[in-house]
C-alpha positions as a Python dict, from the first residue, in 0.01 Angstrom:
ca = {
    (1, 'D'): (0, 0, 0),
    (2, 'D'): (260, -197, 143),
    (3, 'Y'): (103, -65, 502),
    (4, 'P'): (-189, -76, 483),
    (5, 'D'): (-237, -11, 885),
    (6, 'L'): (15, 337, 804),
    (7, 'Q'): (-297, 573, 840),
    (8, 'A'): (-327, 797, 1113),
    (9, 'V'): (-675, 754, 1312),
    (10, 'S'): (-848, 996, 1438),
    (11, 'R'): (-1040, 978, 1774),
    (12, 'E'): (-1330, 929, 1586),
    (13, 'G'): (-1198, 589, 1406),
    (14, 'T'): (-1152, 810, 1082),
    (15, 'K'): (-868, 785, 871),
    (16, 'F'): (-629, 1002, 784),
    (17, 'P'): (-626, 1085, 354),
    (18, 'T'): (-268, 999, 251),
    (19, 'N'): (-110, 1194, -10),
    (20, 'S'): (-269, 1553, 108),
    (21, 'Y'): (-21, 1635, 424),
    (22, 'W'): (309, 1538, 541),
    (23, 'G'): (196, 1468, 855),
    (24, 'W'): (-75, 1136, 767),
    (25, 'A'): (110, 838, 890),
    (26, 'C'): (135, 789, 1195),
    (27, 'V'): (489, 829, 1318),
    (28, 'N'): (558, 469, 1562),
    (29, 'N'): (432, 281, 1243),
    (30, 'P'): (726, 31, 1152),
    (31, 'G'): (620, 106, 804),
    (32, 'M'): (732, 488, 876),
    (33, 'D'): (1042, 451, 982),
    (34, 'I'): (1123, 155, 701),
    (35, 'E'): (1010, 428, 400),
    (36, 'V'): (1123, 768, 652),
    (37, 'A'): (1496, 597, 656),
    (38, 'R'): (1490, 496, 275),
    (39, 'Y'): (1399, 850, 217),
    (40, 'V'): (1647, 1022, 368),
    (41, 'N'): (1943, 756, 225),
    (42, 'L'): (1820, 907, -107),
    (43, 'L'): (1837, 1274, 1),
    (44, 'I'): (2205, 1146, 148),
    (45, 'D'): (2320, 1008, -178),
    (46, 'R'): (2181, 1301, -357),
    (47, 'Y'): (2268, 1571, -164),
    (48, 'G'): (2508, 1461, 135),
    (49, 'D'): (2849, 1563, -53),
    (50, 'H'): (2661, 1870, -177),
    (51, 'P'): (2922, 2193, -117),
    (52, 'A'): (2625, 2431, 3),
    (53, 'L'): (2530, 2111, 236),
    (54, 'M'): (2538, 2310, 585),
    (55, 'A'): (2266, 2048, 796),
    (56, 'W'): (1995, 1777, 770),
    (57, 'Q'): (1657, 1985, 855),
    (58, 'I'): (1446, 1676, 995),
    (59, 'D'): (1110, 1625, 904),
    (60, 'N'): (929, 1931, 898),
    (61, 'E'): (718, 2032, 1205),
    (62, 'P'): (654, 1663, 1264),
    (63, 'G'): (333, 1671, 1514),
    (64, 'S'): (169, 1935, 1325),
    (65, 'H'): (-172, 1804, 1194),
    (66, 'P'): (-436, 2069, 1043),
    (67, 'A'): (-690, 1863, 1080),
    (68, 'F'): (-619, 1668, 1372),
    (69, 'G'): (-468, 1971, 1608),
    (70, 'G'): (-425, 2320, 1597),
    (71, 'E'): (-652, 2548, 1486),
    (72, 'A'): (-826, 2279, 1340),
    (73, 'E'): (-892, 2124, 1661),
    (74, 'R'): (-1050, 2487, 1834),
    (75, 'R'): (-1274, 2514, 1628),
    (76, 'A'): (-1493, 2190, 1608),
    (77, 'P'): (-1277, 1995, 1858),
    (78, 'K'): (-1564, 1662, 1838),
    (79, 'Q'): (-1397, 1672, 1465),
    (80, 'N'): (-1100, 1603, 1552),
    (81, 'A'): (-835, 1467, 1666),
    (82, 'Y'): (-497, 1559, 1843),
    (83, 'F'): (-272, 1203, 1772),
    (84, 'C'): (-288, 918, 1641),
    (85, 'Y'): (-537, 612, 1788),
    (86, 'C'): (-480, 381, 1581),
    (87, 'E'): (-427, -7, 1759),
    (88, 'R'): (-51, 9, 1725),
    (89, 'C'): (-22, 378, 1990),
    (90, 'A'): (-288, 257, 2146),
    (91, 'E'): (-68, -80, 2264),
    (92, 'L'): (211, 177, 2307),
    (93, 'F'): (62, 420, 2585),
    (94, 'R'): (-90, 132, 2787),
    (95, 'E'): (294, 82, 2786),
    (96, 'W'): (380, 363, 2832),
    (97, 'V'): (107, 404, 3084),
    (98, 'A'): (218, 77, 3258),
    (99, 'A'): (640, 141, 3244),
    (100, 'K'): (534, 508, 3509),
    (101, 'Y'): (296, 363, 3700),
    (102, 'H'): (423, 26, 3772),
    (103, 'N'): (121, -112, 3909),
    (104, 'I'): (-282, -51, 3866),
    (105, 'E'): (-385, 87, 4156),
    (106, 'A'): (-94, 333, 4059),
    (107, 'L'): (-253, 424, 3764),
    (108, 'N'): (-618, 458, 3930),
    (109, 'A'): (-486, 697, 4219),
    (110, 'A'): (-340, 950, 3937),
    (111, 'W'): (-629, 978, 3708),
    (112, 'A'): (-929, 879, 3943),
    (113, 'W'): (-906, 1131, 4157),
    (114, 'D'): (-1235, 1227, 4193),
    (115, 'P'): (-1546, 920, 4247),
    (116, 'T'): (-1711, 989, 3903),
    (117, 'H'): (-1361, 898, 3712),
    (118, 'H'): (-1348, 514, 3611),
    (119, 'R'): (-1145, 273, 3831),
    (120, 'Y'): (-927, 38, 3612),
    (121, 'V'): (-828, -346, 3725),
    (122, 'D'): (-656, -438, 3385),
    (123, 'W'): (-386, -268, 3143),
    (124, 'R'): (-621, -382, 2841),
    (125, 'Q'): (-818, -176, 3022),
    (126, 'I'): (-681, 139, 2900),
    (127, 'N'): (-719, 316, 2570),
    (128, 'P'): (-564, 705, 2444),
    (129, 'P'): (-797, 959, 2606),
    (130, 'R'): (-1064, 1064, 2318),
    (131, 'S'): (-1223, 1419, 2539),
    (132, 'L'): (-1016, 1654, 2622),
    (133, 'P'): (-1104, 1782, 2958),
    (134, 'A'): (-1226, 2102, 2796),
    (135, 'E'): (-1480, 1811, 2748),
    (136, 'W'): (-1565, 1684, 3053),
    (137, 'G'): (-1230, 1475, 2995),
    (138, 'N'): (-1025, 1312, 3229),
    (139, 'A'): (-706, 1613, 3258),
    (140, 'T'): (-492, 1317, 3438),
    (141, 'A'): (-534, 1068, 3129),
    (142, 'W'): (-531, 1414, 2883),
    (143, 'L'): (-162, 1497, 2999),
    (144, 'D'): (-50, 1113, 3028),
    (145, 'F'): (-108, 1131, 2685),
    (146, 'R'): (-6, 1478, 2576),
    (147, 'R'): (308, 1288, 2743),
    (148, 'F'): (377, 986, 2515),
    (149, 'V'): (246, 1205, 2214),
    (150, 'R'): (600, 1390, 2285),
    (151, 'D'): (790, 1148, 2296),
    (152, 'S'): (657, 976, 2026),
    (153, 'F'): (799, 1258, 1814),
    (154, 'T'): (1086, 1248, 2028),
    (155, 'R'): (1106, 905, 1906),
    (156, 'F'): (1034, 966, 1563),
    (157, 'V'): (1295, 1255, 1515),
    (158, 'K'): (1551, 1084, 1698),
    (159, 'R'): (1510, 739, 1445),
    (160, 'Q'): (1587, 989, 1197),
    (161, 'H'): (1863, 1199, 1345),
    (162, 'D'): (2049, 773, 1382),
    (163, 'V'): (1931, 706, 1003),
    (164, 'I'): (2170, 1075, 882),
    (165, 'K'): (2453, 1006, 1129),
    (166, 'A'): (2543, 633, 995),
    (167, 'R'): (2619, 841, 685),
    (168, 'D'): (2743, 1151, 817),
    (169, 'Q'): (2868, 1255, 1077),
    (170, 'I'): (2993, 1581, 1012),
    (171, 'H'): (2694, 1792, 898),
    (172, 'P'): (2431, 1891, 1230),
    (173, 'T'): (2017, 1786, 1223),
    (174, 'S'): (1731, 2005, 1350),
    (175, 'T'): (1421, 2000, 1341),
    (176, 'N'): (1083, 2197, 1442),
    (177, 'L'): (864, 2061, 1618),
    (178, 'V'): (544, 2191, 1653),
    (179, 'T'): (166, 2073, 1846),
    (180, 'P'): (400, 1772, 2082),
    (181, 'L'): (487, 2109, 2281),
    (182, 'R'): (278, 2394, 2190),
    (183, 'Y'): (-70, 2242, 2332),
}
Protein backbone atom coordinates (compact mmCIF):
# COMPACT_ATOMS: atom_id res chain seq x y z
CA ASP A 1 0.00 0.00 0.00
CA ASP A 2 2.91 2.37 0.70
CA TYR A 3 4.33 1.75 -2.80
CA PRO A 4 1.48 1.48 -5.33
CA ASP A 5 3.93 1.40 -8.23
CA LEU A 6 6.14 -1.35 -6.75
CA GLN A 7 4.74 -4.24 -8.78
CA ALA A 8 6.65 -5.40 -11.83
CA VAL A 9 4.70 -4.87 -15.06
CA SER A 10 4.58 -7.38 -17.93
CA ARG A 11 5.19 -6.34 -21.51
CA GLU A 12 1.41 -6.34 -22.00
CA GLY A 13 1.00 -3.91 -19.08
CA THR A 14 -0.23 -6.43 -16.50
CA LYS A 15 1.00 -5.94 -12.94
CA PHE A 16 2.50 -9.03 -11.33
CA PRO A 17 0.28 -10.15 -8.42
CA THR A 18 1.60 -9.34 -4.95
CA ASN A 19 1.87 -11.88 -2.16
CA SER A 20 2.57 -14.66 -4.61
CA TYR A 21 6.18 -15.09 -5.70
CA TRP A 22 9.36 -13.43 -4.51
CA GLY A 23 10.03 -11.78 -7.86
CA TRP A 24 6.80 -9.77 -8.08
CA ALA A 25 8.36 -6.37 -7.36
CA CYS A 26 10.34 -4.08 -9.64
CA VAL A 27 14.01 -4.11 -8.58
CA ASN A 28 14.42 -0.55 -9.89
CA ASN A 29 11.70 0.89 -7.65
CA PRO A 30 13.01 3.10 -4.79
CA GLY A 31 10.40 1.54 -2.47
CA MET A 32 11.99 -1.83 -3.07
CA ASP A 33 15.31 -0.48 -1.79
CA ILE A 34 13.65 0.84 1.36
CA GLU A 35 11.86 -2.42 2.13
CA VAL A 36 14.80 -4.65 1.24
CA ALA A 37 17.08 -2.61 3.52
CA ARG A 38 14.49 -2.85 6.31
CA TYR A 39 14.18 -6.62 5.85
CA VAL A 40 17.93 -7.25 5.60
CA ASN A 41 18.52 -5.19 8.75
CA LEU A 42 15.89 -7.26 10.59
CA LEU A 43 17.74 -10.42 9.51
CA ILE A 44 21.05 -9.01 10.70
CA ASP A 45 19.48 -8.00 14.03
CA ARG A 46 18.16 -11.51 14.53
CA TYR A 47 20.93 -13.71 13.09
CA GLY A 48 24.02 -11.52 12.73
CA ASP A 49 25.70 -12.79 15.89
CA HIS A 50 24.56 -16.40 15.60
CA PRO A 51 27.54 -18.77 15.86
CA ALA A 52 26.27 -20.92 12.99
CA LEU A 53 26.20 -18.00 10.54
CA MET A 54 28.63 -18.76 7.73
CA ALA A 55 27.54 -16.25 5.04
CA TRP A 56 24.65 -14.15 3.81
CA GLN A 57 22.72 -15.19 0.73
CA ILE A 58 21.40 -12.08 -1.00
CA ASP A 59 17.93 -12.79 -2.32
CA ASN A 60 17.13 -16.11 -3.95
CA GLU A 61 17.41 -16.37 -7.71
CA PRO A 62 16.87 -12.66 -8.38
CA GLY A 63 15.60 -12.24 -11.89
CA SER A 64 13.50 -15.39 -11.88
CA HIS A 65 9.88 -14.58 -12.70
CA PRO A 66 7.90 -17.74 -13.43
CA ALA A 67 5.20 -15.83 -15.27
CA PHE A 68 7.58 -13.28 -16.79
CA GLY A 69 10.39 -15.43 -18.09
CA GLY A 70 12.00 -18.83 -18.19
CA GLU A 71 9.85 -21.82 -19.03
CA ALA A 72 6.63 -19.81 -19.00
CA GLU A 73 7.96 -17.44 -21.65
CA ARG A 74 9.08 -20.25 -23.91
CA ARG A 75 5.68 -21.95 -23.62
CA ALA A 76 3.51 -18.86 -24.09
CA PRO A 77 5.70 -15.88 -25.03
CA LYS A 78 2.85 -13.55 -26.00
CA GLN A 79 1.31 -13.79 -22.53
CA ASN A 80 4.46 -13.15 -20.55
CA ALA A 81 7.36 -10.78 -20.30
CA TYR A 82 11.03 -10.99 -19.55
CA PHE A 83 11.37 -8.10 -17.16
CA CYS A 84 9.55 -5.11 -15.75
CA TYR A 85 8.11 -2.64 -18.23
CA CYS A 86 6.94 -0.03 -15.72
CA GLU A 87 7.48 3.66 -16.44
CA ARG A 88 10.51 3.81 -14.15
CA CYS A 89 12.22 0.92 -15.99
CA ALA A 90 11.40 2.51 -19.34
CA GLU A 91 13.00 5.77 -18.21
CA LEU A 92 16.05 3.98 -16.83
CA PHE A 93 16.39 2.03 -20.09
CA ARG A 94 16.32 5.31 -22.07
CA GLU A 95 19.07 6.66 -19.82
CA TRP A 96 21.03 3.41 -20.22
CA VAL A 97 20.94 3.46 -24.04
CA ALA A 98 21.70 7.20 -24.11
CA ALA A 99 24.79 6.58 -21.98
CA LYS A 100 25.83 3.67 -24.20
CA TYR A 101 25.32 5.32 -27.60
CA HIS A 102 25.88 9.01 -26.66
CA ASN A 103 23.81 10.26 -29.62
CA ILE A 104 20.67 9.13 -31.38
CA GLU A 105 22.47 8.62 -34.70
CA ALA A 106 24.73 5.99 -33.12
CA LEU A 107 21.67 4.24 -31.66
CA ASN A 108 20.00 4.26 -35.08
CA ALA A 109 23.13 2.77 -36.67
CA ALA A 110 23.06 -0.05 -34.11
CA TRP A 111 19.33 -0.69 -33.99
CA ALA A 112 18.22 0.10 -37.55
CA TRP A 113 20.42 -2.31 -39.45
CA ASP A 114 17.92 -2.86 -42.25
CA PRO A 115 15.29 -0.73 -44.01
CA THR A 116 12.39 -2.11 -41.94
CA HIS A 117 13.60 -0.88 -38.55
CA HIS A 118 12.40 2.39 -37.09
CA ARG A 119 14.73 5.40 -36.93
CA TYR A 120 14.54 7.56 -33.81
CA VAL A 121 14.91 11.32 -33.58
CA ASP A 122 14.58 11.74 -29.80
CA TRP A 123 15.54 9.64 -26.76
CA ARG A 124 11.97 9.97 -25.47
CA GLN A 125 10.84 7.67 -28.29
CA ILE A 126 12.86 4.77 -26.88
CA ASN A 127 11.02 2.11 -24.91
CA PRO A 128 12.04 -1.36 -23.79
CA PRO A 129 11.43 -3.77 -26.68
CA ARG A 130 8.26 -5.79 -26.24
CA SER A 131 8.80 -8.21 -29.10
CA LEU A 132 11.33 -10.98 -28.84
CA PRO A 133 13.67 -11.46 -31.81
CA ALA A 134 11.77 -14.67 -32.63
CA GLU A 135 8.62 -12.53 -32.88
CA TRP A 136 10.25 -10.25 -35.48
CA GLY A 137 11.55 -7.97 -32.77
CA ASN A 138 14.74 -5.96 -33.14
CA ALA A 139 17.58 -8.25 -32.05
CA THR A 140 20.00 -5.41 -31.26
CA ALA A 141 17.44 -3.55 -29.15
CA TRP A 142 16.64 -6.82 -27.37
CA LEU A 143 20.31 -7.46 -26.62
CA ASP A 144 20.63 -3.96 -25.20
CA PHE A 145 17.53 -4.54 -23.10
CA ARG A 146 19.02 -7.81 -21.83
CA ARG A 147 22.18 -5.95 -20.81
CA PHE A 148 20.09 -3.30 -19.08
CA VAL A 149 18.22 -6.06 -17.20
CA ARG A 150 21.52 -7.67 -16.19
CA ASP A 151 22.78 -4.31 -14.94
CA SER A 152 19.52 -3.73 -13.03
CA PHE A 153 19.84 -7.01 -11.16
CA THR A 154 23.53 -6.43 -10.55
CA ARG A 155 22.72 -3.06 -8.94
CA PHE A 156 19.89 -4.68 -6.93
CA VAL A 157 22.23 -7.32 -5.51
CA LYS A 158 24.96 -4.73 -4.88
CA ARG A 159 22.56 -2.54 -2.89
CA GLN A 160 21.74 -5.52 -0.64
CA HIS A 161 25.43 -6.35 -0.30
CA ASP A 162 26.12 -2.76 0.77
CA VAL A 163 23.40 -2.90 3.46
CA ILE A 164 24.93 -6.09 4.87
CA LYS A 165 28.51 -4.83 4.68
CA ALA A 166 27.58 -1.63 6.51
CA ARG A 167 26.91 -3.82 9.55
CA ASP A 168 28.88 -7.03 8.97
CA GLN A 169 32.29 -6.91 7.36
CA ILE A 170 33.18 -10.44 8.47
CA HIS A 171 30.75 -12.77 6.73
CA PRO A 172 30.79 -13.10 2.93
CA THR A 173 27.74 -12.48 0.76
CA SER A 174 26.55 -14.58 -2.16
CA THR A 175 23.65 -14.89 -4.55
CA ASN A 176 22.49 -17.13 -7.36
CA LEU A 177 21.32 -15.10 -10.34
CA VAL A 178 19.00 -16.86 -12.75
CA THR A 179 17.30 -15.15 -15.66
CA PRO A 180 19.67 -12.24 -16.40
CA LEU A 181 22.50 -14.64 -17.20
CA ARG A 182 20.55 -17.63 -18.51
CA TYR A 183 18.94 -16.36 -21.72
